[in-house]
Coordinates of C-alpha atoms and ligand atoms in Angstrom, one line a residue:
M1 CA 91.9 118.8 93.0
R2 CA 94.5 116.2 94.0
F3 CA 97.5 117.2 96.1
A4 CA 100.6 115.4 97.1
N5 CA 103.8 115.8 99.2
L6 CA 106.7 115.4 96.8
Q7 CA 110.0 115.3 98.7
G8 CA 108.5 117.6 101.3
R9 CA 107.1 120.1 98.8
A10 CA 103.4 120.7 98.1
V11 CA 102.3 119.8 94.6
L12 CA 99.1 119.9 92.7
V13 CA 98.7 116.6 90.8
V14 CA 97.3 117.0 87.3
R15 CA 96.7 114.5 84.5
A16 CA 98.3 115.0 81.2
D17 CA 96.6 114.1 77.8
D18 CA 98.6 110.9 77.8
G19 CA 97.0 109.8 81.1
T20 CA 100.1 110.3 83.3
D21 CA 100.1 112.2 86.5
R22 CA 102.2 115.4 86.5
A23 CA 103.3 117.5 89.4
V24 CA 102.8 121.3 89.7
D25 CA 104.9 122.9 92.4
V26 CA 102.5 125.0 94.4
E27 CA 105.1 127.6 95.6
R28 CA 106.5 128.1 92.0
A29 CA 103.0 128.0 90.3
S30 CA 101.7 130.6 92.8
D31 CA 104.8 132.9 92.4
G32 CA 105.4 132.5 96.1
R33 CA 101.9 133.6 97.3
L34 CA 101.7 130.0 98.8
G35 CA 104.6 128.3 100.6
S36 CA 106.2 125.0 99.8
D37 CA 105.0 123.1 102.8
P38 CA 102.3 120.5 102.3
A39 CA 100.3 122.3 105.0
V40 CA 99.2 124.9 102.4
Y41 CA 96.8 122.4 100.7
V42 CA 95.1 121.1 103.8
D43 CA 94.0 124.7 104.6
L44 CA 90.8 125.4 102.9
A45 CA 91.6 129.1 102.9
N46 CA 94.1 128.4 100.1
H47 CA 91.7 126.4 98.0
A48 CA 90.4 129.3 95.9
L49 CA 93.9 130.2 94.7
L50 CA 94.8 126.6 94.3
G51 CA 91.7 126.2 92.2
E52 CA 92.8 129.1 90.0
I53 CA 96.3 127.5 89.5
A54 CA 94.7 124.2 88.7
A55 CA 92.6 125.8 86.0
S56 CA 95.4 127.7 84.4
V57 CA 98.3 125.2 84.3
S58 CA 99.2 123.3 81.3
A59 CA 99.3 119.6 82.6
N60 CA 101.2 118.5 79.5
D61 CA 104.0 120.8 80.2
A62 CA 104.4 119.8 83.9
P63 CA 107.0 117.3 84.9
A64 CA 106.1 113.6 85.5
L65 CA 105.3 112.7 89.1
D66 CA 107.6 110.0 90.5
P67 CA 105.5 108.0 93.1
A68 CA 108.6 106.8 94.8
L69 CA 109.3 110.4 95.9
L70 CA 105.9 110.9 97.6
G71 CA 105.6 111.4 101.3
A72 CA 102.5 111.3 103.4
P73 CA 100.1 114.1 102.1
V74 CA 99.8 115.3 105.7
P75 CA 103.1 114.5 107.2
R76 CA 102.7 116.1 110.6
P77 CA 98.9 116.1 111.6
P78 CA 98.3 118.2 114.7
K79 CA 96.2 115.2 115.9
G80 CA 95.0 111.9 114.5
L81 CA 92.1 109.7 115.7
G82 CA 90.8 106.3 114.5
V83 CA 87.5 104.7 115.0
G84 CA 86.9 101.0 115.9
L85 CA 84.2 98.9 114.5
N86 CA 82.7 101.1 111.9
Y87 CA 81.8 98.4 109.3
R88 CA 79.2 95.7 110.2
T89 CA 81.4 93.1 108.6
H90 CA 84.2 93.9 111.0
A91 CA 81.9 94.0 114.0
I92 CA 80.6 90.6 113.1
E93 CA 84.0 89.0 112.6
S94 CA 85.1 90.5 115.9
G95 CA 82.2 88.9 117.6
R96 CA 80.8 92.1 118.9
E97 CA 77.5 94.0 118.9
F98 CA 77.1 96.7 116.4
P99 CA 78.2 99.8 118.3
T100 CA 75.5 102.5 119.2
E101 CA 78.2 105.2 119.1
P102 CA 81.7 105.4 117.7
H103 CA 84.6 104.3 119.8
F104 CA 87.7 106.4 119.1
F105 CA 91.4 106.0 119.9
G106 CA 94.4 108.1 119.1
K107 CA 96.8 107.6 116.2
T108 CA 99.7 109.9 117.3
N109 CA 101.5 111.7 114.5
N110 CA 104.7 109.7 114.9
C111 CA 102.9 106.8 113.3
V112 CA 102.4 108.7 110.0
A113 CA 104.3 107.2 107.1
G114 CA 104.3 107.8 103.4
P115 CA 102.3 105.8 100.7
F116 CA 105.3 103.7 99.7
D117 CA 107.2 103.7 102.9
D118 CA 108.1 100.5 104.7
V119 CA 106.0 99.5 107.8
I120 CA 108.4 98.5 110.4
A121 CA 107.1 95.4 112.5
P122 CA 109.2 95.2 115.7
A123 CA 111.1 92.0 116.0
G124 CA 109.5 89.6 118.4
R125 CA 105.9 90.9 117.9
H126 CA 104.0 88.3 116.0
E127 CA 100.4 89.8 115.8
I128 CA 101.0 92.8 113.6
D129 CA 97.8 93.3 111.5
F130 CA 96.6 95.3 108.6
E131 CA 93.5 97.6 108.4
A132 CA 92.7 99.3 105.2
E133 CA 90.8 102.6 105.8
V134 CA 89.6 105.8 104.2
V135 CA 91.2 108.7 106.1
I136 CA 89.8 112.2 106.1
A137 CA 91.7 115.5 106.7
F138 CA 90.1 118.5 108.2
G139 CA 90.7 121.8 106.3
R140 CA 89.4 124.6 108.6
T141 CA 88.5 125.1 112.3
C142 CA 85.6 122.9 113.2
K143 CA 83.6 122.7 116.4
G144 CA 80.0 121.7 116.6
A145 CA 79.7 120.4 113.0
T146 CA 76.3 119.1 111.9
E147 CA 76.1 116.1 109.6
A148 CA 74.7 118.5 106.9
D149 CA 77.7 120.8 106.9
A150 CA 80.5 118.3 107.9
W151 CA 81.9 117.9 104.5
S152 CA 82.4 121.6 104.2
Y153 CA 85.2 121.4 106.9
L154 CA 87.2 118.7 105.2
A155 CA 90.2 119.4 102.9
G156 CA 90.2 115.9 101.4
V157 CA 90.3 112.2 101.5
T158 CA 93.2 109.7 101.2
C159 CA 94.0 106.1 101.7
G160 CA 95.2 104.8 105.0
Q161 CA 96.3 101.8 107.0
D162 CA 95.7 101.5 110.7
I163 CA 98.4 99.0 111.4
S164 CA 97.8 97.4 114.7
D165 CA 99.7 95.2 117.1
R166 CA 96.9 92.9 118.3
G167 CA 98.9 91.5 121.1
E168 CA 99.2 94.9 122.7
Q169 CA 95.8 96.1 121.6
F170 CA 94.0 93.5 123.6
R171 CA 96.6 92.8 126.3
L172 CA 95.0 92.8 129.7
P173 CA 94.3 94.4 132.1
I174 CA 94.4 97.6 130.0
K175 CA 93.7 97.4 126.3
Q176 CA 96.1 99.8 124.9
F177 CA 94.4 100.7 121.6
T178 CA 96.2 104.1 121.1
I179 CA 99.7 102.6 121.9
A180 CA 99.0 99.4 119.7
K181 CA 98.0 101.6 116.8
S182 CA 100.6 104.3 117.0
Y183 CA 104.1 102.6 116.7
D184 CA 106.3 104.4 114.3
T185 CA 105.2 103.8 110.7
F186 CA 101.8 102.3 111.7
G187 CA 99.9 105.0 109.9
P188 CA 100.8 105.0 106.2
T189 CA 98.7 107.5 104.2
G190 CA 98.5 108.7 100.6
P191 CA 99.3 108.7 97.8
F192 CA 97.2 111.9 97.2
L193 CA 94.9 114.1 99.2
V194 CA 91.8 114.4 97.0
T195 CA 89.1 117.1 97.5
P196 CA 85.6 115.8 98.2
D197 CA 84.3 117.4 95.1
E198 CA 86.4 115.2 92.9
F199 CA 84.3 112.1 93.8
P200 CA 81.1 111.2 91.9
D201 CA 79.6 110.3 95.3
R202 CA 81.7 111.4 98.3
D203 CA 79.6 109.1 100.6
A204 CA 80.3 106.0 98.5
L205 CA 84.0 105.4 98.2
A206 CA 85.2 101.9 97.3
L207 CA 88.1 100.6 99.6
T208 CA 90.3 97.6 99.0
G209 CA 93.0 96.1 101.1
V210 CA 95.4 93.5 99.5
V211 CA 98.3 91.6 101.2
S212 CA 101.0 90.1 99.1
G213 CA 98.6 89.8 96.1
E214 CA 95.6 88.4 98.1
V215 CA 92.5 90.6 98.4
M216 CA 91.8 90.7 102.1
Q217 CA 89.3 93.5 102.5
E218 CA 86.7 95.1 100.1
A219 CA 84.1 97.5 101.2
N220 CA 82.4 100.9 100.4
T221 CA 82.0 103.8 102.8
S222 CA 78.3 103.7 102.0
D223 CA 78.4 100.7 104.3
L224 CA 79.8 102.6 107.4
I225 CA 77.9 102.2 110.5
F226 CA 78.8 105.8 111.3
S227 CA 79.1 107.9 108.1
I228 CA 81.9 110.3 107.6
P229 CA 79.6 113.3 108.3
S230 CA 78.3 111.6 111.5
L231 CA 81.9 110.9 112.7
V232 CA 82.7 114.6 112.2
A233 CA 79.6 115.8 114.0
W234 CA 80.2 113.3 116.9
L235 CA 83.9 114.3 117.3
T236 CA 83.4 118.0 117.1
R237 CA 80.9 118.2 119.9
F238 CA 83.6 118.8 122.4
M239 CA 87.0 118.9 120.6
T240 CA 88.0 121.6 118.1
F241 CA 89.5 120.2 114.9
G242 CA 91.6 122.2 112.4
P243 CA 93.6 122.0 109.2
G244 CA 95.6 118.8 108.9
D245 CA 93.8 116.9 111.6
L246 CA 93.3 113.3 110.5
V247 CA 90.6 110.7 111.2
W248 CA 91.0 107.0 110.2
T249 CA 87.4 106.1 109.6
G250 CA 87.4 102.4 110.4
T251 CA 88.1 99.2 108.7
P252 CA 85.9 96.6 107.1
G253 CA 85.9 92.8 107.6
G254 CA 88.8 90.7 106.6
V255 CA 91.6 91.7 108.9
G256 CA 94.2 89.1 109.6
E257 CA 93.3 88.4 113.3
A258 CA 89.8 87.4 112.4
R259 CA 90.7 85.1 109.5
T260 CA 90.8 81.3 109.8
P261 CA 93.6 80.6 110.0
Q262 CA 94.9 84.0 111.3
R263 CA 97.0 85.9 108.9
F264 CA 99.3 88.4 110.5
L265 CA 101.9 90.4 108.6
V266 CA 105.4 88.9 108.1
D267 CA 108.7 90.3 106.8
G268 CA 108.4 91.0 103.1
D269 CA 104.6 91.3 102.9
V270 CA 103.4 94.0 100.6
I271 CA 100.3 95.9 101.7
E272 CA 98.3 97.6 98.9
T273 CA 95.5 99.9 99.9
T274 CA 93.2 101.4 97.3
V275 CA 90.4 104.0 97.5
S276 CA 88.5 104.7 94.4
G277 CA 89.4 108.1 93.0
V278 CA 92.4 108.4 95.3
G279 CA 94.9 105.8 94.1
T280 CA 96.9 103.0 95.7
M281 CA 99.4 102.9 98.5
R282 CA 102.0 100.2 98.5
N283 CA 103.8 99.4 101.7
R284 CA 106.3 96.7 102.4
V285 CA 106.6 95.1 105.8
V286 CA 110.0 95.0 107.3
V287 CA 110.7 93.1 110.6
R288 CA 113.3 94.9 112.5
Ligands
ZN1 ZN1 91.2 100.9 112.3

């Protein structure tokens, strides 16, 4: 199943015979058994009923989905974390050893933005960088997951950007990763939350990052140093996760900071982020 946040309401996204995406309002289609808040589809407890609705609706009769009206699929994650250096290509370009365990930082929920929202780059900050990522959303209470059962805790996958102010991220004496990656709008996600069963291989998701028409990043989650299941197992050793918690799973090589010459985001840039089977986010950069 594919889910979206359409002007604050939970919708099931279905494909009509003409190939277009249509939006089925979850509250109406469930006759009120499920609410309208997007939180309903990140809760795996609701997926059986959502599956019944998906199987019974007539996609051709559902209204067209207007992408411009989409918000973040999980607009208010209870918590968000990101992982640094999780693709070999990014470790190499950063001049670092391959990590032996994942390094996490926070992405606080104020940074979450929609799939077509503007990314606001604060005026006077000149090292704002892009990081295309696959983002996972937990769907039920999870503590002490194993790699083998990790996927069973996840409600879905979406596209993400882990926008980063490199100047702040690496400013000495304290490298403020969490702050530098959590400015307002620095965590666009979307356009859809897609359940893991929709993918031919949920451990091999193609990821592409494009800035103003130039392909900057291309990778596949099969190249992750720490796979999605291993990240889930590692994180839930000590911390309990629950429905709507998000994890940005790392960015591949090709970020602006590591390019020669460096390529930081400027006013008017358009960042396009694609995950195979999920779709494409398009975020304009606005300096303000
Ligand atoms: Zn990142």
